[in-house]
Amino acid sequence: MALARLAPERPARADAPRPRGPSDSILVRGVGRVPVTIRTKVLIAFVGIAVLVLAVGLFGVRVLAQSNDRVGRLGALQVRSNAFAKLESDTRGIRLLLDQNPGTEFFKQNPGFIIPIGRAKNEVAIDQAVRNALLRLGPAIEVESLGFAPSPRERRGLRQIRATRVQLSLVMERIIDSVIEGKPDEHQRAMRNKAHELATRLYQAAGALAFATRVTTEDEIAENASSYTSQRNLFIGVATGAIMLALLLGFVLSWSVIGPIQRIDTRLAAISSGDFSGHVDVSNRDELGALAANVNRMNDELDRLYRELETASKHKSEFLASMSHELRTPLNAIIGFSQVLRERMFGDLNAKQEEYLDDILASAYHLLSLINDVLDLSKVEAGQIELEIAPFSLRDALESGVVMVRERASDDGVSVELSAEPEIDPVEGDERRIRQVVFNLLANAVKFTPEGGAVDVSAARLNGEVRVSVSDTGPGVAPEDRERIFDEFQQTDAGVALREGTGLGLALSKRLVELHGGRIWVDSEVGVGSTFVFTLPARSQ
């Protein structure tokens, strides 16, 4: 009888074609087919991502090191360029001094020069300024005072500058001496021309050094900018590639796990709904593949067991339904002959015999009720009950049920009251089956209500349906029993203590109400009472 609840409706169809998704890609399936555990796959993925991160980090360190080297070279070139630029400026100043005329800006800015008495004072001052500038230039062109190691080409240039400086210094000493000694102007003019030529060579040599260094510095700056751009783009490309590889690795690994889990979950959902017609397709060679194989084996085993149970249940239901006449015939004979004896049609009875006949009749009626419930429930599950749907008066059905239980309720000191709204009628359904449901609920309410208690029956239209409620002041139903009591042969502790009933009344009532398209449930509070409610579709008025 519980088979219908375990597998309520067996679909007679195969699994529909499953739409393709990310888990169906060749790469994802290839990872799934690798014969290692999921733990190993995850570990490999983490190691791969760590290697990618390490590679990006090492490449970044290399790029920074190269950039640092370029900055260092550029800084050294800047120092070299500044030194040679100062040398060029000093030699240019020497040459400009030789070109100076008296009263020029040089004398306004250098008023402290000593002008020898008796000679052309301004010319002597210029000659002394040139000599002093040459003296200051001497240490500046020594290799030890440069602060860097010059290249071979620069060393040759410096040697040329030192030699020219020495020559120019000697010429300037002779010029100053000739001026002091008063030698002829022709002699001084020749030496001054020589000095001017040497100063020009000195300036050109220093300028060549400075120019070469400036060109090298500018080339280094341009190369640095170009290298920075290329290295930056390369680093961005490597980092982007690493990120894409990491994302691809995570995507492939995750879908190699998620896809099979989703397919297994879909198949398990189908199995739980009673569909054993398909298999889950998982090609993984790991734990998920083993799980999918177990699910398929479980599906096949459940399918086999279901078919066996279905066959057994069908045979059981057919047997019980076909045996209704055979079971009722001897019981009706027992009841009939017991009634004949009780009516004293064949003689008087003593008190003990009458008591025994009452027990026989009570037991026979109870057994007949039990057989009827079992047969009705079997017919419902076998699909052999056809409802005779027709409009009927629900109020009359409720009043009939109250009349049937009122005698026993009065004997037990329980009051039964009915309150039904006039607009509940008419209702469409099988009147005999609805009366059976009402009687079961009322009989239970009266049975569990203690002396002095009350049973209230009410009916009303609500939200397009008719709702019938049967309330009692009995012991109530515990929360954990509120679903179980609607199963076959299930009773609460109070029902077991009373030793009445078989636990079929509520199960049969539930099936009959559901056949009508309604619902049935219980609202209860332990120690206060219970309210059993069922609904029926209302007929349009």
Coordinates of C-alpha atoms in Angstrom, one line a residue:
M1 CA 0.0 0.0 0.0
A2 CA 3.0 2.3 0.5
L3 CA 4.3 1.7 -3.0
A4 CA 2.3 4.6 -4.4
R5 CA 4.1 7.0 -2.0
L6 CA 7.6 5.7 -2.7
A7 CA 7.2 6.0 -6.5
P8 CA 4.0 7.9 -7.1
E9 CA 4.0 8.1 -10.9
R10 CA 6.4 6.2 -13.1
P11 CA 7.1 8.1 -16.3
A12 CA 7.0 5.9 -19.4
R13 CA 9.7 7.9 -21.3
A14 CA 13.4 7.9 -21.8
D15 CA 15.6 10.8 -20.8
A16 CA 15.2 13.8 -23.1
P17 CA 18.4 14.9 -25.0
R18 CA 20.4 17.0 -22.7
P19 CA 21.5 20.4 -24.0
R20 CA 25.2 20.9 -24.5
G21 CA 27.0 23.1 -22.0
P22 CA 30.6 24.0 -20.9
S23 CA 31.1 20.6 -19.4
D24 CA 30.7 19.0 -22.8
S25 CA 33.7 20.7 -24.3
I26 CA 36.6 18.5 -25.5
L27 CA 39.0 20.1 -23.1
V28 CA 36.8 19.6 -20.1
R29 CA 36.0 16.0 -21.0
G30 CA 39.7 15.4 -21.5
V31 CA 40.6 16.6 -18.0
G32 CA 37.7 14.5 -16.7
R33 CA 39.2 11.4 -18.3
V34 CA 42.6 11.8 -16.7
P35 CA 42.8 8.7 -14.4
V36 CA 43.7 10.6 -11.2
T37 CA 41.7 11.6 -8.1
I38 CA 40.0 15.0 -7.9
R39 CA 42.3 15.9 -5.1
T40 CA 45.3 15.4 -7.4
K41 CA 43.7 17.4 -10.1
V42 CA 43.0 20.3 -7.7
L43 CA 46.6 20.1 -6.4
I44 CA 48.0 20.1 -10.0
A45 CA 45.8 23.1 -10.8
F46 CA 47.1 25.0 -7.7
V47 CA 50.7 24.1 -8.5
G48 CA 50.1 25.3 -12.1
I49 CA 48.7 28.6 -11.0
A50 CA 51.5 29.0 -8.5
V51 CA 54.1 28.4 -11.2
L52 CA 52.4 31.0 -13.4
V53 CA 52.4 33.5 -10.6
L54 CA 56.1 32.7 -9.9
A55 CA 56.9 33.1 -13.6
V56 CA 55.2 36.4 -13.8
G57 CA 57.0 37.5 -10.6
L58 CA 60.4 36.4 -11.9
F59 CA 59.8 38.2 -15.2
G60 CA 58.8 41.3 -13.4
V61 CA 62.0 41.2 -11.3
R62 CA 64.0 40.8 -14.5
V63 CA 62.3 43.7 -16.1
L64 CA 62.9 45.8 -12.9
A65 CA 66.6 44.8 -12.9
Q66 CA 67.0 45.8 -16.6
S67 CA 65.3 49.1 -15.9
N68 CA 67.5 49.7 -12.9
D69 CA 70.6 49.0 -15.0
R70 CA 69.4 51.4 -17.6
V71 CA 68.8 54.1 -14.9
G72 CA 72.3 53.4 -13.5
R73 CA 73.9 53.8 -16.9
L74 CA 71.9 56.9 -17.6
G75 CA 73.0 58.4 -14.2
A76 CA 76.7 57.7 -15.0
L77 CA 76.2 59.2 -18.5
Q78 CA 74.6 62.3 -16.8
V79 CA 77.6 62.7 -14.5
R80 CA 80.0 62.3 -17.5
S81 CA 77.9 64.8 -19.5
N82 CA 77.9 67.3 -16.8
A83 CA 81.7 67.1 -16.3
F84 CA 82.4 67.5 -20.0
A85 CA 79.8 70.2 -20.3
K86 CA 81.6 72.2 -17.6
L87 CA 84.9 71.6 -19.3
E88 CA 83.4 72.9 -22.6
S89 CA 82.1 76.0 -20.7
D90 CA 85.5 76.6 -19.1
T91 CA 87.3 76.4 -22.5
R92 CA 84.7 78.6 -24.1
G93 CA 85.3 81.2 -21.4
I94 CA 89.1 81.1 -22.0
R95 CA 88.5 81.7 -25.7
L96 CA 86.1 84.5 -25.0
L97 CA 88.6 86.1 -22.7
L98 CA 91.1 86.2 -25.5
D99 CA 88.6 88.0 -27.6
Q100 CA 87.8 90.6 -25.0
N101 CA 88.4 94.3 -25.5
P102 CA 89.0 96.8 -22.8
G103 CA 85.9 98.1 -21.2
T104 CA 83.9 95.0 -21.9
E105 CA 81.5 93.2 -19.5
F106 CA 84.4 91.0 -18.2
F107 CA 86.0 93.9 -16.5
K108 CA 82.8 95.2 -15.0
Q109 CA 82.2 91.8 -13.4
N110 CA 85.9 91.3 -12.4
P111 CA 87.2 94.7 -11.0
G112 CA 89.8 93.1 -8.8
F113 CA 92.4 92.2 -11.4
I114 CA 95.8 93.9 -11.0
I115 CA 96.8 96.1 -13.9
P116 CA 100.6 96.6 -14.2
I117 CA 101.6 100.2 -14.3
G118 CA 103.2 101.4 -17.5
R119 CA 101.5 98.9 -19.9
A120 CA 98.1 98.6 -21.5
K121 CA 96.3 97.9 -18.4
N122 CA 93.3 96.1 -19.8
E123 CA 95.2 93.8 -22.0
V124 CA 97.4 92.6 -19.2
A125 CA 94.3 92.0 -17.1
I126 CA 92.8 89.8 -19.8
D127 CA 96.1 87.9 -20.2
Q128 CA 96.3 87.3 -16.4
A129 CA 92.6 86.1 -16.4
V130 CA 93.4 83.6 -19.2
R131 CA 96.4 82.3 -17.4
N132 CA 94.4 81.9 -14.1
A133 CA 91.6 80.1 -16.0
L134 CA 94.2 77.8 -17.5
L135 CA 95.6 77.1 -14.0
R136 CA 92.1 76.3 -12.7
L137 CA 91.4 74.0 -15.7
G138 CA 94.4 71.8 -14.9
P139 CA 92.9 69.7 -12.1
A140 CA 89.5 69.5 -13.9
I141 CA 91.0 67.5 -16.8
E142 CA 92.9 65.0 -14.7
V143 CA 91.4 61.4 -14.8
E144 CA 91.6 61.0 -11.0
S145 CA 89.5 64.2 -10.4
L146 CA 86.7 63.3 -12.9
G147 CA 84.8 60.9 -10.6
F148 CA 84.4 58.3 -13.3
A149 CA 86.5 56.1 -15.6
P150 CA 86.7 57.7 -19.1
S151 CA 86.5 55.5 -22.2
P152 CA 89.6 55.1 -24.4
R153 CA 88.2 57.7 -26.8
E154 CA 87.6 60.1 -24.0
R155 CA 91.1 59.5 -22.6
R156 CA 92.6 60.5 -26.0
G157 CA 90.4 63.6 -26.0
L158 CA 91.6 64.5 -22.5
R159 CA 95.2 64.0 -23.4
Q160 CA 94.8 66.4 -26.3
I161 CA 93.1 68.9 -24.1
R162 CA 95.9 68.6 -21.5
A163 CA 98.6 69.1 -24.2
T164 CA 96.8 72.1 -25.7
R165 CA 96.4 73.6 -22.2
V166 CA 100.1 73.3 -21.5
Q167 CA 101.0 74.9 -24.8
L168 CA 98.5 77.7 -24.2
S169 CA 99.7 78.3 -20.7
L170 CA 103.3 78.7 -22.0
V171 CA 102.2 81.1 -24.7
M172 CA 100.3 83.2 -22.2
E173 CA 103.3 83.3 -19.9
R174 CA 105.4 84.6 -22.8
I175 CA 102.7 87.2 -23.7
I176 CA 102.6 88.5 -20.2
D177 CA 106.4 88.6 -20.0
S178 CA 106.7 90.4 -23.4
V179 CA 104.1 93.0 -22.3
I180 CA 106.0 93.6 -19.0
E181 CA 109.4 93.7 -20.8
G182 CA 108.0 96.1 -23.5
K183 CA 108.8 93.9 -26.5
P184 CA 107.6 95.1 -29.9
D185 CA 103.9 94.8 -30.8
E186 CA 104.6 92.6 -33.8
H187 CA 106.1 90.0 -31.5
Q188 CA 103.1 90.2 -29.1
R189 CA 100.6 90.0 -32.0
A190 CA 102.2 86.8 -33.3
M191 CA 102.0 85.2 -29.9
R192 CA 98.5 86.4 -29.4
N193 CA 97.4 84.8 -32.7
K194 CA 99.1 81.6 -31.5
A195 CA 97.3 81.8 -28.2
H196 CA 93.9 82.4 -30.0
E197 CA 94.6 79.3 -32.2
L198 CA 95.4 77.1 -29.2
A199 CA 92.3 78.4 -27.3
T200 CA 90.2 77.5 -30.3
R201 CA 91.6 74.0 -30.4
L202 CA 91.2 73.7 -26.7
Y203 CA 87.5 74.7 -27.0
Q204 CA 86.9 72.4 -30.0
A205 CA 88.5 69.4 -28.2
A206 CA 86.4 70.0 -25.1
G207 CA 83.3 70.6 -27.2
A208 CA 83.9 67.3 -29.1
L209 CA 84.0 65.4 -25.8
A210 CA 80.8 67.2 -24.5
F211 CA 79.0 66.6 -27.8
A212 CA 79.9 62.9 -28.0
T213 CA 78.7 62.5 -24.4
R214 CA 75.5 64.4 -25.1
V215 CA 74.8 62.2 -28.1
T216 CA 75.5 59.1 -26.1
T217 CA 73.2 60.3 -23.3
E218 CA 70.4 61.2 -25.7
D219 CA 70.7 57.8 -27.4
E220 CA 70.6 56.1 -24.0
I221 CA 67.5 58.1 -23.0
A222 CA 65.8 57.2 -26.3
E223 CA 66.8 53.5 -25.9
N224 CA 65.6 53.6 -22.3
A225 CA 62.2 55.0 -23.4
S226 CA 61.9 52.4 -26.2
S227 CA 63.0 49.6 -23.9
Y228 CA 60.6 50.7 -21.2
T229 CA 57.7 50.6 -23.6
S230 CA 58.6 47.3 -25.1
Q231 CA 59.3 45.7 -21.6
R232 CA 56.1 47.2 -20.3
N233 CA 54.1 45.8 -23.2
L234 CA 55.9 42.4 -22.9
F235 CA 55.2 42.3 -19.1
I236 CA 51.5 43.2 -19.7
G237 CA 51.3 40.5 -22.3
V238 CA 53.0 37.9 -20.1
A239 CA 50.8 38.8 -17.1
T240 CA 47.6 38.7 -19.3
G241 CA 48.6 35.4 -20.7
A242 CA 49.3 34.0 -17.2
I243 CA 45.9 35.3 -16.0
M244 CA 44.1 33.8 -19.1
L245 CA 45.9 30.4 -18.5
A246 CA 45.0 30.5 -14.8
L247 CA 41.3 31.3 -15.7
L248 CA 41.3 28.6 -18.4
L249 CA 42.8 26.1 -15.9
G250 CA 40.2 27.0 -13.3
F251 CA 37.4 26.9 -15.8
V252 CA 38.3 23.5 -17.1
L253 CA 38.9 22.0 -13.7
S254 CA 35.8 23.4 -12.2
W255 CA 33.5 22.3 -15.0
S256 CA 35.1 18.9 -15.0
V257 CA 33.7 18.6 -11.5
I258 CA 30.6 20.8 -11.7
G259 CA 29.3 19.2 -14.9
P260 CA 29.2 15.6 -13.7
I261 CA 27.7 16.8 -10.3
Q262 CA 24.9 18.6 -12.1
R263 CA 24.2 15.5 -14.3
I264 CA 24.3 13.2 -11.3
D265 CA 21.9 15.6 -9.4
T266 CA 19.5 15.7 -12.4
R267 CA 19.5 11.9 -12.5
L268 CA 18.9 11.6 -8.8
A269 CA 16.0 14.1 -9.0
A270 CA 14.5 12.0 -11.8
I271 CA 15.0 8.8 -9.7
S272 CA 13.3 10.4 -6.7
S273 CA 10.3 11.3 -8.9
G274 CA 10.1 7.6 -10.0
D275 CA 11.8 7.9 -13.4
F276 CA 14.2 5.0 -13.8
S277 CA 14.3 5.2 -17.6
G278 CA 17.7 6.8 -18.1
H279 CA 21.3 6.7 -17.1
V280 CA 23.7 9.5 -16.1
D281 CA 26.5 10.0 -18.6
V282 CA 29.8 10.9 -16.9
S283 CA 33.0 10.0 -18.6
N284 CA 35.3 11.0 -15.7
R285 CA 37.8 8.5 -14.5
D286 CA 37.9 9.8 -10.9
E287 CA 35.6 9.7 -7.9
L288 CA 32.8 11.4 -9.9
G289 CA 32.9 8.7 -12.5
A290 CA 32.7 6.0 -9.8
L291 CA 29.8 7.9 -8.2
A292 CA 28.0 8.1 -11.6
A293 CA 28.5 4.3 -12.1
N294 CA 27.1 3.7 -8.7
V295 CA 24.1 5.9 -9.4
N296 CA 23.4 4.0 -12.6
R297 CA 23.6 0.7 -10.8
M298 CA 21.3 2.1 -8.1
N299 CA 18.9 3.3 -10.8
D300 CA 18.8 -0.2 -12.4
E301 CA 18.4 -1.9 -9.1
L302 CA 15.6 0.4 -8.0
D303 CA 14.0 -0.1 -11.4
R304 CA 14.1 -3.8 -10.9
L305 CA 12.8 -3.6 -7.3
Y306 CA 10.1 -1.1 -8.4
R307 CA 8.8 -3.5 -11.1
E308 CA 8.8 -6.3 -8.6
L309 CA 6.9 -4.2 -6.0
E310 CA 4.6 -2.9 -8.6
T311 CA 3.8 -6.4 -9.7
A312 CA 3.3 -7.6 -6.2
S313 CA 1.2 -4.6 -5.3
K314 CA -0.9 -5.1 -8.3
H315 CA -1.5 -8.7 -7.5
K316 CA -2.2 -7.8 -3.9
S317 CA -4.8 -5.2 -4.9
E318 CA -6.4 -7.4 -7.5
F319 CA -6.6 -10.2 -5.0
L320 CA -8.1 -8.1 -2.2
A321 CA -10.5 -6.5 -4.6
S322 CA -11.6 -9.9 -6.1
M323 CA -11.9 -11.4 -2.6
S324 CA -14.4 -8.8 -1.4
H325 CA -17.4 -11.1 -1.9
E326 CA -15.7 -14.1 -0.4
L327 CA -14.6 -12.1 2.7
R328 CA -18.0 -10.5 3.2
T329 CA -20.2 -13.5 2.6
P330 CA -19.2 -15.6 5.7
L331 CA -19.1 -12.4 7.8
N332 CA -22.6 -11.5 6.7
A333 CA -23.7 -15.0 7.6
I334 CA -22.2 -14.6 11.1
I335 CA -23.9 -11.2 11.5
G336 CA -27.2 -12.5 10.2
F337 CA -27.4 -15.7 12.3
S338 CA -26.3 -13.7 15.4
Q339 CA -29.1 -11.2 14.8
V340 CA -31.6 -14.1 14.4
L341 CA -30.5 -15.7 17.7
R342 CA -30.6 -12.3 19.4
E343 CA -34.2 -11.8 18.2
R344 CA -35.1 -15.1 20.0
M345 CA -36.6 -16.6 16.9
F346 CA -35.5 -20.0 18.0
G347 CA -36.1 -19.7 21.7
D348 CA -35.2 -17.7 24.7
L349 CA -31.6 -16.8 25.7
N350 CA -30.2 -16.4 29.1
A351 CA -28.2 -13.3 30.2
K352 CA -24.8 -14.9 29.5
Q353 CA -25.9 -16.0 26.0
E354 CA -27.2 -12.6 25.2
E355 CA -24.0 -11.0 26.3
Y356 CA -22.0 -13.3 24.1
L357 CA -24.2 -12.6 21.1
D358 CA -23.7 -8.8 21.7
D359 CA -19.9 -9.4 21.7
I360 CA -20.2 -11.5 18.5
L361 CA -22.2 -8.8 16.7
A362 CA -19.8 -6.0 17.9
S363 CA -16.8 -7.9 16.8
A364 CA -18.4 -8.8 13.5
Y365 CA -19.4 -5.2 12.8
H366 CA -15.8 -4.1 13.7
L367 CA -14.3 -6.8 11.4
L368 CA -16.7 -5.8 8.6
S369 CA -15.7 -2.2 9.0
L370 CA -12.0 -3.2 8.9
I371 CA -12.5 -5.3 5.8
N372 CA -14.4 -2.5 4.1
D373 CA -11.6 -0.1 4.8
V374 CA -8.9 -2.4 3.6
L375 CA -10.8 -3.2 0.4
D376 CA -11.6 0.4 -0.3
L377 CA -7.9 1.4 0.2
S378 CA -6.8 -1.4 -2.0
K379 CA -9.3 -0.4 -4.7
V380 CA -8.0 3.2 -4.5
E381 CA -4.4 2.1 -5.0
A382 CA -5.3 -0.3 -7.7
G383 CA -7.3 2.4 -9.5
Q384 CA -10.5 0.4 -9.3
I385 CA -12.6 3.1 -7.6
E386 CA -14.6 5.3 -10.0
L387 CA -16.2 8.3 -8.3
E388 CA -19.8 9.0 -9.1
I389 CA -19.5 12.7 -9.4
A390 CA -22.8 14.6 -9.0
P391 CA -24.1 17.7 -7.2
F392 CA -25.2 16.9 -3.6
S393 CA -25.9 18.7 -0.3
L394 CA -22.8 18.8 1.9
R395 CA -24.9 20.1 4.8
D396 CA -27.1 17.0 4.6
A397 CA -24.0 14.8 4.6
L398 CA -22.6 16.6 7.7
E399 CA -25.9 16.3 9.5
S400 CA -26.1 12.6 8.7
G401 CA -22.6 12.1 10.1
V402 CA -23.4 14.0 13.3
V403 CA -26.6 11.8 13.8
M404 CA -24.5 8.6 13.3
V405 CA -22.0 9.5 16.1
R406 CA -24.3 11.5 18.4
E407 CA -25.6 8.3 20.3
R408 CA -22.1 7.2 21.2
A409 CA -21.0 10.8 22.0
S410 CA -24.0 11.1 24.4
D411 CA -23.0 7.9 26.1
D412 CA -19.5 9.2 26.5
G413 CA -20.6 12.6 27.7
V414 CA -19.4 14.5 24.6
S415 CA -21.4 17.2 22.9
V416 CA -21.4 17.4 19.1
E417 CA -22.4 20.6 17.4
L418 CA -22.7 21.5 13.7
S419 CA -22.5 25.0 12.1
A420 CA -22.6 25.2 8.3
E421 CA -23.1 28.2 6.2
P422 CA -26.2 28.0 3.9
E423 CA -24.2 28.9 0.8
I424 CA -21.9 25.8 0.9
D425 CA -24.4 23.8 -1.1
P426 CA -24.4 22.4 -3.7
V427 CA -21.0 20.5 -3.9
E428 CA -19.9 18.3 -6.7
G429 CA -18.5 14.9 -5.7
D430 CA -19.2 11.3 -4.8
E431 CA -21.7 11.7 -1.9
R432 CA -21.2 8.2 -0.5
R433 CA -17.4 8.7 -0.3
I434 CA -17.7 12.2 1.2
R435 CA -20.1 10.8 3.8
Q436 CA -17.5 8.1 4.5
V437 CA -14.8 10.8 5.1
V438 CA -17.1 12.8 7.4
F439 CA -18.0 9.8 9.4
N440 CA -14.3 8.7 9.9
L441 CA -13.3 12.2 11.1
L442 CA -16.3 12.5 13.5
A443 CA -15.8 8.9 14.8
N444 CA -12.1 9.7 15.6
A445 CA -13.1 13.0 17.2
V446 CA -15.7 11.4 19.5
K447 CA -13.4 8.5 20.3
F448 CA -10.5 10.7 21.5
T449 CA -12.5 13.4 23.2
P450 CA -12.8 12.8 27.0
E451 CA -16.0 13.0 29.0
G452 CA -17.3 16.5 29.2
G453 CA -15.6 17.6 26.0
A454 CA -17.0 18.9 22.8
V455 CA -16.8 18.2 19.0
D456 CA -17.6 21.1 16.7
V457 CA -18.2 20.6 12.9
S458 CA -18.2 23.6 10.6
A459 CA -18.2 24.2 6.8
A460 CA -17.7 27.4 4.8
R461 CA -16.8 28.6 1.3
L462 CA -13.3 30.1 1.1
N463 CA -11.2 31.0 -2.0
G464 CA -13.2 29.0 -4.4
E465 CA -13.4 25.8 -2.3
V466 CA -15.5 24.4 0.5
R467 CA -13.6 23.8 3.7
V468 CA -14.9 21.4 6.3
S469 CA -13.4 21.4 9.9
V470 CA -13.9 18.9 12.6
S471 CA -12.5 20.1 16.0
D472 CA -12.3 18.2 19.3
T473 CA -10.9 18.8 22.8
G474 CA -8.9 15.6 22.9
P475 CA -5.2 15.1 23.7
G476 CA -4.0 16.6 20.5
V477 CA -1.4 15.3 18.0
A478 CA 2.3 15.8 18.5
P479 CA 4.1 17.8 15.6
E480 CA 6.1 14.7 14.6
D481 CA 2.9 12.6 14.2
R482 CA 0.9 15.1 12.0
E483 CA 2.1 13.7 8.7
R484 CA 2.5 10.1 9.9
I485 CA -1.2 9.6 11.0
F486 CA -2.3 9.8 7.4
D487 CA -0.3 6.7 6.5
E488 CA -1.7 3.2 6.6
F489 CA -1.8 1.4 10.0
Q490 CA -0.3 4.4 11.8
Q491 CA -1.7 5.7 15.1
T492 CA -0.7 8.1 17.8
D493 CA 0.2 7.0 21.3
A494 CA -3.3 7.9 22.4
G495 CA -4.9 5.7 19.7
V496 CA -2.6 2.8 20.7
A497 CA -3.6 3.2 24.3
L498 CA -7.3 3.1 23.5
R499 CA -6.8 -0.1 21.5
E500 CA -9.5 1.0 19.0
G501 CA -9.2 1.3 15.2
T502 CA -6.6 0.0 12.8
G503 CA -5.1 3.2 11.5
L504 CA -6.8 3.0 8.2
G505 CA -9.5 5.6 8.6
L506 CA -7.4 8.7 8.0
A507 CA -5.3 7.0 5.3
L508 CA -8.5 6.1 3.4
S509 CA -10.0 9.6 4.0
K510 CA -6.9 11.2 2.6
R511 CA -7.0 9.1 -0.6
L512 CA -10.7 9.8 -1.1
V513 CA -10.3 13.6 -0.6
E514 CA -7.3 13.7 -3.0
L515 CA -9.4 11.8 -5.6
H516 CA -11.8 14.7 -5.4
G517 CA -9.0 17.2 -6.0
G518 CA -9.0 18.4 -2.4
R519 CA -6.6 18.5 0.5
I520 CA -6.7 17.2 4.1
W521 CA -4.5 18.2 7.1
V522 CA -4.6 18.6 10.9
D523 CA -3.9 21.6 13.1
S524 CA -3.3 20.6 16.7
E525 CA -2.0 21.6 20.1
V526 CA -1.0 18.9 22.5
G527 CA -3.2 18.9 25.6
V528 CA -5.7 21.3 24.0
G529 CA -7.3 19.5 21.0
S530 CA -7.1 18.9 17.2
T531 CA -8.8 20.3 14.2
F532 CA -9.0 18.1 11.1
V533 CA -9.7 20.1 7.9
F534 CA -10.4 18.9 4.4
T535 CA -11.4 20.9 1.3
L536 CA -13.5 20.2 -1.8
P537 CA -13.8 22.1 -5.0
A538 CA -16.8 24.3 -4.8
R539 CA -19.5 24.3 -7.5
S540 CA -20.3 27.7 -9.0
Q541 CA -23.6 29.0 -7.7

